[in-house]
mmCIF file with all atom_site columns, C-alpha atoms in Angstrom:
data_model
loop_
_atom_site.group_PDB
_atom_site.id
_atom_site.type_symbol
_atom_site.label_atom_id
_atom_site.label_alt_id
_atom_site.label_comp_id
_atom_site.label_asym_id
_atom_site.label_entity_id
_atom_site.label_seq_id
_atom_site.pdbx_PDB_ins_code
_atom_site.Cartn_x
_atom_site.Cartn_y
_atom_site.Cartn_z
_atom_site.occupancy
_atom_site.B_iso_or_equiv
_atom_site.pdbx_formal_charge
_atom_site.auth_seq_id
_atom_site.auth_comp_id
_atom_site.auth_asym_id
_atom_site.auth_atom_id
_atom_site.pdbx_PDB_model_num
ATOM 1   C CA . MET A 1 1   ? 81.014  122.446 89.694  1.00 37.00 ? 1   MET A CA 1
ATOM 2   C CA . TYR A 1 2   ? 77.665  120.989 90.714  1.00 35.00 ? 2   TYR A CA 1
ATOM 3   C CA . HIS A 1 3   ? 77.271  117.219 90.604  1.00 37.00 ? 3   HIS A CA 1
ATOM 4   C CA . PRO A 1 4   ? 73.677  115.996 91.087  1.00 40.00 ? 4   PRO A CA 1
ATOM 5   C CA . SER A 1 5   ? 74.838  112.663 92.442  1.00 39.00 ? 5   SER A CA 1
ATOM 6   C CA . GLY A 1 6   ? 77.116  114.313 95.002  1.00 38.00 ? 6   GLY A CA 1
ATOM 7   C CA . SER A 1 7   ? 79.827  111.727 94.377  1.00 34.00 ? 7   SER A CA 1
ATOM 8   C CA . VAL A 1 8   ? 82.659  114.263 94.420  1.00 34.00 ? 8   VAL A CA 1
ATOM 9   C CA . VAL A 1 9   ? 81.500  115.720 97.706  1.00 34.00 ? 9   VAL A CA 1
ATOM 10  C CA . ARG A 1 10  ? 81.215  112.291 99.322  1.00 32.00 ? 10  ARG A CA 1
ATOM 11  C CA . GLN A 1 11  ? 84.706  111.299 98.129  1.00 36.00 ? 11  GLN A CA 1
ATOM 12  C CA . SER A 1 12  ? 86.291  114.489 99.441  1.00 38.00 ? 12  SER A CA 1
ATOM 13  C CA . ALA A 1 13  ? 84.539  114.187 102.783 1.00 38.00 ? 13  ALA A CA 1
ATOM 14  C CA . GLY A 1 14  ? 85.615  110.548 103.092 1.00 38.00 ? 14  GLY A CA 1
ATOM 15  C CA . PHE A 1 15  ? 89.241  111.451 102.495 1.00 40.00 ? 15  PHE A CA 1
ATOM 16  C CA . ALA A 1 16  ? 89.210  114.271 104.991 1.00 40.00 ? 16  ALA A CA 1
ATOM 17  C CA . THR A 1 17  ? 87.758  112.179 107.808 1.00 39.00 ? 17  THR A CA 1
ATOM 18  C CA . GLY A 1 18  ? 90.578  109.584 107.828 1.00 43.00 ? 18  GLY A CA 1
ATOM 19  C CA . LEU A 1 19  ? 93.013  111.064 110.322 1.00 46.00 ? 19  LEU A CA 1
ATOM 20  C CA . LEU A 1 20  ? 95.071  108.044 111.221 1.00 48.00 ? 20  LEU A CA 1
ATOM 21  C CA . ASP A 1 21  ? 95.065  104.958 109.080 1.00 47.00 ? 21  ASP A CA 1
ATOM 22  C CA . PRO A 1 22  ? 96.761  101.654 109.973 1.00 43.00 ? 22  PRO A CA 1
ATOM 23  C CA . LYS A 1 23  ? 99.145  100.508 107.296 1.00 43.00 ? 23  LYS A CA 1
ATOM 24  C CA . THR A 1 24  ? 98.020  97.521  105.333 1.00 39.00 ? 24  THR A CA 1
ATOM 25  C CA . PRO A 1 25  ? 100.389 94.539  105.031 1.00 37.00 ? 25  PRO A CA 1
ATOM 26  C CA . ASP A 1 26  ? 101.323 95.432  101.444 1.00 40.00 ? 26  ASP A CA 1
ATOM 27  C CA . ARG A 1 27  ? 102.392 98.958  102.499 1.00 41.00 ? 27  ARG A CA 1
ATOM 28  C CA . GLY A 1 28  ? 104.475 98.115  105.557 1.00 43.00 ? 28  GLY A CA 1
ATOM 29  C CA . SER A 1 29  ? 104.282 96.891  109.088 1.00 43.00 ? 29  SER A CA 1
ATOM 30  C CA . ALA A 1 30  ? 100.778 96.278  110.410 1.00 39.00 ? 30  ALA A CA 1
ATOM 31  C CA . ASP A 1 31  ? 101.626 97.599  113.874 1.00 40.00 ? 31  ASP A CA 1
ATOM 32  C CA . THR A 1 32  ? 102.438 101.172 112.820 1.00 50.00 ? 32  THR A CA 1
ATOM 33  C CA . ASP A 1 33  ? 100.094 103.992 112.003 1.00 73.00 ? 33  ASP A CA 1
ATOM 34  C CA . ALA A 1 34  ? 100.288 106.507 109.205 1.00 83.00 ? 34  ALA A CA 1
ATOM 35  C CA . ILE A 1 35  ? 98.928  110.000 108.812 1.00 88.00 ? 35  ILE A CA 1
ATOM 36  C CA . LEU A 1 36  ? 96.828  110.605 105.733 1.00 91.00 ? 36  LEU A CA 1
ATOM 37  C CA . PHE A 1 37  ? 96.825  114.104 104.266 1.00 94.00 ? 37  PHE A CA 1
ATOM 38  C CA . GLN A 1 38  ? 95.467  115.775 101.163 1.00 95.00 ? 38  GLN A CA 1
ATOM 39  C CA . ARG A 1 39  ? 97.354  117.377 98.281  1.00 96.00 ? 39  ARG A CA 1
ATOM 40  C CA . CYS A 1 40  ? 95.672  119.755 95.849  1.00 96.00 ? 40  CYS A CA 1
ATOM 41  C CA . THR A 1 41  ? 95.965  118.484 92.277  1.00 95.00 ? 41  THR A CA 1
ATOM 42  C CA . TRP A 1 42  ? 95.851  122.063 90.939  1.00 94.00 ? 42  TRP A CA 1
ATOM 43  C CA . CYS A 1 43  ? 98.482  123.902 92.974  1.00 95.00 ? 43  CYS A CA 1
ATOM 44  C CA . GLY A 1 44  ? 100.221 121.046 94.850  1.00 95.00 ? 44  GLY A CA 1
ATOM 45  C CA . THR A 1 45  ? 99.562  122.433 98.342  1.00 95.00 ? 45  THR A CA 1
ATOM 46  C CA . ALA A 1 46  ? 99.695  119.822 101.114 1.00 96.00 ? 46  ALA A CA 1
ATOM 47  C CA . MET A 1 47  ? 97.037  120.137 103.831 1.00 95.00 ? 47  MET A CA 1
ATOM 48  C CA . TYR A 1 48  ? 95.640  118.170 106.740 1.00 92.00 ? 48  TYR A CA 1
ATOM 49  C CA . HIS A 1 49  ? 91.962  117.444 107.279 1.00 88.00 ? 49  HIS A CA 1
ATOM 50  C CA . ARG A 1 50  ? 90.492  119.881 104.747 1.00 91.00 ? 50  ARG A CA 1
ATOM 51  C CA . LEU A 1 51  ? 87.726  119.782 102.159 1.00 92.00 ? 51  LEU A CA 1
ATOM 52  C CA . LEU A 1 52  ? 89.036  122.682 100.062 1.00 95.00 ? 52  LEU A CA 1
ATOM 53  C CA . CYS A 1 53  ? 92.552  123.860 99.261  1.00 95.00 ? 53  CYS A CA 1
ATOM 54  C CA . PRO A 1 54  ? 93.396  126.890 101.458 1.00 94.00 ? 54  PRO A CA 1
ATOM 55  C CA . VAL A 1 55  ? 95.473  128.423 98.626  1.00 95.00 ? 55  VAL A CA 1
ATOM 56  C CA . CYS A 1 56  ? 93.404  128.045 95.435  1.00 95.00 ? 56  CYS A CA 1
ATOM 57  C CA . GLN A 1 57  ? 90.063  126.880 96.937  1.00 94.00 ? 57  GLN A CA 1
ATOM 58  C CA . GLY A 1 58  ? 90.177  123.793 94.689  1.00 94.00 ? 58  GLY A CA 1
ATOM 59  C CA . SER A 1 59  ? 88.165  120.741 95.683  1.00 94.00 ? 59  SER A CA 1
ATOM 60  C CA . ASP A 1 60  ? 90.169  118.227 93.642  1.00 95.00 ? 60  ASP A CA 1
ATOM 61  C CA . LEU A 1 61  ? 92.272  116.754 96.457  1.00 96.00 ? 61  LEU A CA 1
ATOM 62  C CA . ARG A 1 62  ? 94.121  113.457 96.437  1.00 96.00 ? 62  ARG A CA 1
ATOM 63  C CA . THR A 1 63  ? 94.925  111.538 99.595  1.00 95.00 ? 63  THR A CA 1
ATOM 64  C CA . GLU A 1 64  ? 98.556  110.668 100.314 1.00 95.00 ? 64  GLU A CA 1
ATOM 65  C CA . ARG A 1 65  ? 100.330 108.883 103.143 1.00 94.00 ? 65  ARG A CA 1
ATOM 66  C CA . SER A 1 66  ? 102.850 110.857 105.178 1.00 93.00 ? 66  SER A CA 1
ATOM 67  C CA . GLU A 1 67  ? 106.262 109.405 105.964 1.00 93.00 ? 67  GLU A CA 1
ATOM 68  C CA . GLY A 1 68  ? 105.646 110.415 109.588 1.00 92.00 ? 68  GLY A CA 1
ATOM 69  C CA . THR A 1 69  ? 108.570 112.751 110.311 1.00 94.00 ? 69  THR A CA 1
ATOM 70  C CA . GLY A 1 70  ? 108.330 116.406 111.172 1.00 95.00 ? 70  GLY A CA 1
ATOM 71  C CA . THR A 1 71  ? 109.529 119.324 113.251 1.00 95.00 ? 71  THR A CA 1
ATOM 72  C CA . VAL A 1 72  ? 107.922 120.911 116.289 1.00 95.00 ? 72  VAL A CA 1
ATOM 73  C CA . ARG A 1 73  ? 106.803 124.395 115.254 1.00 95.00 ? 73  ARG A CA 1
ATOM 74  C CA . HIS A 1 74  ? 105.294 125.327 118.629 1.00 94.00 ? 74  HIS A CA 1
ATOM 75  C CA . SER A 1 75  ? 104.652 123.527 121.895 1.00 92.00 ? 75  SER A CA 1
ATOM 76  C CA . THR A 1 76  ? 102.754 124.520 124.998 1.00 90.00 ? 76  THR A CA 1
ATOM 77  C CA . VAL A 1 77  ? 102.046 122.838 128.343 1.00 88.00 ? 77  VAL A CA 1
ATOM 78  C CA . VAL A 1 78  ? 98.375  122.321 129.273 1.00 85.00 ? 78  VAL A CA 1
ATOM 79  C CA . HIS A 1 79  ? 97.317  121.785 132.896 1.00 83.00 ? 79  HIS A CA 1
ATOM 80  C CA . ARG A 1 80  ? 93.512  121.854 132.642 1.00 81.00 ? 80  ARG A CA 1
ATOM 81  C CA . ASN A 1 81  ? 91.085  118.976 132.062 1.00 77.00 ? 81  ASN A CA 1
ATOM 82  C CA . THR A 1 82  ? 93.823  116.450 132.690 1.00 72.00 ? 82  THR A CA 1
ATOM 83  C CA . PRO A 1 83  ? 95.200  114.757 135.821 1.00 79.00 ? 83  PRO A CA 1
ATOM 84  C CA . ALA A 1 84  ? 98.783  115.604 134.830 1.00 79.00 ? 84  ALA A CA 1
ATOM 85  C CA . ALA A 1 85  ? 100.431 118.260 132.688 1.00 80.00 ? 85  ALA A CA 1
ATOM 86  C CA . ARG A 1 86  ? 100.619 117.418 128.999 1.00 80.00 ? 86  ARG A CA 1
ATOM 87  C CA . ASN A 1 87  ? 101.948 119.155 125.926 1.00 86.00 ? 87  ASN A CA 1
ATOM 88  C CA . VAL A 1 88  ? 100.056 120.244 122.844 1.00 90.00 ? 88  VAL A CA 1
ATOM 89  C CA . SER A 1 89  ? 102.300 120.816 119.846 1.00 94.00 ? 89  SER A CA 1
ATOM 90  C CA . LEU A 1 90  ? 101.989 122.057 116.290 1.00 95.00 ? 90  LEU A CA 1
ATOM 91  C CA . ILE A 1 91  ? 104.025 119.719 114.107 1.00 95.00 ? 91  ILE A CA 1
ATOM 92  C CA . GLU A 1 92  ? 105.180 120.734 110.643 1.00 96.00 ? 92  GLU A CA 1
ATOM 93  C CA . MET A 1 93  ? 105.446 117.518 108.679 1.00 95.00 ? 93  MET A CA 1
ATOM 94  C CA . ALA A 1 94  ? 108.113 116.877 106.027 1.00 95.00 ? 94  ALA A CA 1
ATOM 95  C CA . GLU A 1 95  ? 105.449 117.012 103.296 1.00 95.00 ? 95  GLU A CA 1
ATOM 96  C CA . GLY A 1 96  ? 104.614 120.635 104.189 1.00 94.00 ? 96  GLY A CA 1
ATOM 97  C CA . PHE A 1 97  ? 101.381 120.476 106.194 1.00 95.00 ? 97  PHE A CA 1
ATOM 98  C CA . VAL A 1 98  ? 100.887 121.343 109.870 1.00 94.00 ? 98  VAL A CA 1
ATOM 99  C CA . LEU A 1 99  ? 98.851  119.387 112.421 1.00 92.00 ? 99  LEU A CA 1
ATOM 100 C CA . ARG A 1 100 ? 98.218  119.374 116.146 1.00 92.00 ? 100 ARG A CA 1
ATOM 101 C CA . GLY A 1 101 ? 99.457  116.475 118.217 1.00 92.00 ? 101 GLY A CA 1
ATOM 102 C CA . ARG A 1 102 ? 101.221 115.405 121.387 1.00 90.00 ? 102 ARG A CA 1
ATOM 103 C CA . VAL A 1 103 ? 104.927 114.687 121.813 1.00 91.00 ? 103 VAL A CA 1
ATOM 104 C CA . MET A 1 104 ? 105.872 111.987 124.335 1.00 88.00 ? 104 MET A CA 1
ATOM 105 C CA . GLY A 1 105 ? 108.256 113.023 127.060 1.00 83.00 ? 105 GLY A CA 1
ATOM 106 C CA . PRO A 1 106 ? 108.358 115.625 129.783 1.00 83.00 ? 106 PRO A CA 1
ATOM 107 C CA . PRO A 1 107 ? 106.183 118.535 128.618 1.00 81.00 ? 107 PRO A CA 1
ATOM 108 C CA . ILE A 1 108 ? 108.767 121.108 129.635 1.00 81.00 ? 108 ILE A CA 1
ATOM 109 C CA . GLY A 1 109 ? 111.411 119.336 127.500 1.00 84.00 ? 109 GLY A CA 1
ATOM 110 C CA . ILE A 1 110 ? 109.653 119.807 124.132 1.00 89.00 ? 110 ILE A CA 1
ATOM 111 C CA . HIS A 1 111 ? 110.830 122.856 122.173 1.00 90.00 ? 111 HIS A CA 1
ATOM 112 C CA . SER A 1 112 ? 110.421 124.446 118.753 1.00 92.00 ? 112 SER A CA 1
ATOM 113 C CA . GLY A 1 113 ? 112.811 122.892 116.265 1.00 93.00 ? 113 GLY A CA 1
ATOM 114 C CA . ASP A 1 114 ? 112.829 119.407 117.822 1.00 93.00 ? 114 ASP A CA 1
ATOM 115 C CA . ARG A 1 115 ? 112.564 116.651 115.204 1.00 95.00 ? 115 ARG A CA 1
ATOM 116 C CA . VAL A 1 116 ? 109.827 114.077 115.790 1.00 95.00 ? 116 VAL A CA 1
ATOM 117 C CA . ARG A 1 117 ? 108.443 110.877 114.298 1.00 94.00 ? 117 ARG A CA 1
ATOM 118 C CA . LEU A 1 118 ? 104.933 109.492 114.507 1.00 93.00 ? 118 LEU A CA 1
ATOM 119 C CA . SER A 1 119 ? 104.651 106.941 117.306 1.00 88.00 ? 119 SER A CA 1
ATOM 120 C CA . THR A 1 120 ? 102.712 103.703 117.074 1.00 63.00 ? 120 THR A CA 1
ATOM 121 C CA . ALA A 1 121 ? 100.468 104.948 119.900 1.00 53.00 ? 121 ALA A CA 1
ATOM 122 C CA . LYS A 1 122 ? 97.428  107.210 119.572 1.00 71.00 ? 122 LYS A CA 1
ATOM 123 C CA . ASP A 1 123 ? 96.012  109.447 122.246 1.00 73.00 ? 123 ASP A CA 1
ATOM 124 C CA . PRO A 1 124 ? 93.046  107.307 123.370 1.00 72.00 ? 124 PRO A CA 1
ATOM 125 C CA . VAL A 1 125 ? 91.060  110.250 124.742 1.00 72.00 ? 125 VAL A CA 1
ATOM 126 C CA . ARG A 1 126 ? 91.580  112.987 122.173 1.00 76.00 ? 126 ARG A CA 1
ATOM 127 C CA . GLY A 1 127 ? 92.389  110.858 119.121 1.00 81.00 ? 127 GLY A CA 1
ATOM 128 C CA . GLU A 1 128 ? 95.303  113.120 118.214 1.00 87.00 ? 128 GLU A CA 1
ATOM 129 C CA . PRO A 1 129 ? 98.515  111.722 116.730 1.00 91.00 ? 129 PRO A CA 1
ATOM 130 C CA . VAL A 1 130 ? 101.284 111.038 119.234 1.00 91.00 ? 130 VAL A CA 1
ATOM 131 C CA . PHE A 1 131 ? 104.915 111.709 118.308 1.00 93.00 ? 131 PHE A CA 1
ATOM 132 C CA . GLN A 1 132 ? 108.256 110.820 119.823 1.00 91.00 ? 132 GLN A CA 1
ATOM 133 C CA . LEU A 1 133 ? 111.496 112.796 119.699 1.00 91.00 ? 133 LEU A CA 1
ATOM 134 C CA . LEU A 1 134 ? 113.960 111.619 117.049 1.00 88.00 ? 134 LEU A CA 1
ATOM 135 C CA . ASP A 1 135 ? 117.060 113.125 118.591 1.00 78.00 ? 135 ASP A CA 1
ATOM 136 C CA . GLU A 1 136 ? 117.716 113.595 122.264 1.00 65.00 ? 136 GLU A CA 1
ATOM 137 C CA . PRO A 1 137 ? 118.065 117.345 122.648 1.00 56.00 ? 137 PRO A CA 1
ATOM 138 C CA . TYR A 1 138 ? 121.523 118.605 123.571 1.00 57.00 ? 138 TYR A CA 1
ATOM 139 C CA . ARG A 1 139 ? 120.716 121.593 125.737 1.00 55.00 ? 139 ARG A CA 1
ATOM 140 C CA . ALA A 1 140 ? 122.638 123.139 128.579 1.00 50.00 ? 140 ALA A CA 1
ATOM 141 C CA . TRP A 1 141 ? 120.460 123.125 131.663 1.00 52.00 ? 141 TRP A CA 1
ATOM 142 C CA . SER A 1 142 ? 121.128 126.011 134.029 1.00 46.00 ? 142 SER A CA 1
#
């Protein structure tokens, strides 16, 4: 639907640009970060950093705050454009959306299925969310 004032477009764009948002004192600790994501009011699909719903193409999205826990869907080790090896992971959050981030720890030790929680730190260079492992993996090393 066309809106001459453009207010709907500006609201949607404003919601989509807030990647990490510090919690306010009435919502929790001031030293932790939270991930903001969108949920379609028509079909209920959760998404990260979108202007339109990928399922129904709806533009009526509401912003919600993630609880910060998720599971590593895929992780890879990157050696270029960095002084040391680092991992880049796709994290499937508990709310149902997927985002790219970094998991702290040795890059070779991050695997699909590992449970993670949002860390208080942010990647200062790339601005991506940084996660930490919830459970120490119990793997047999050969």
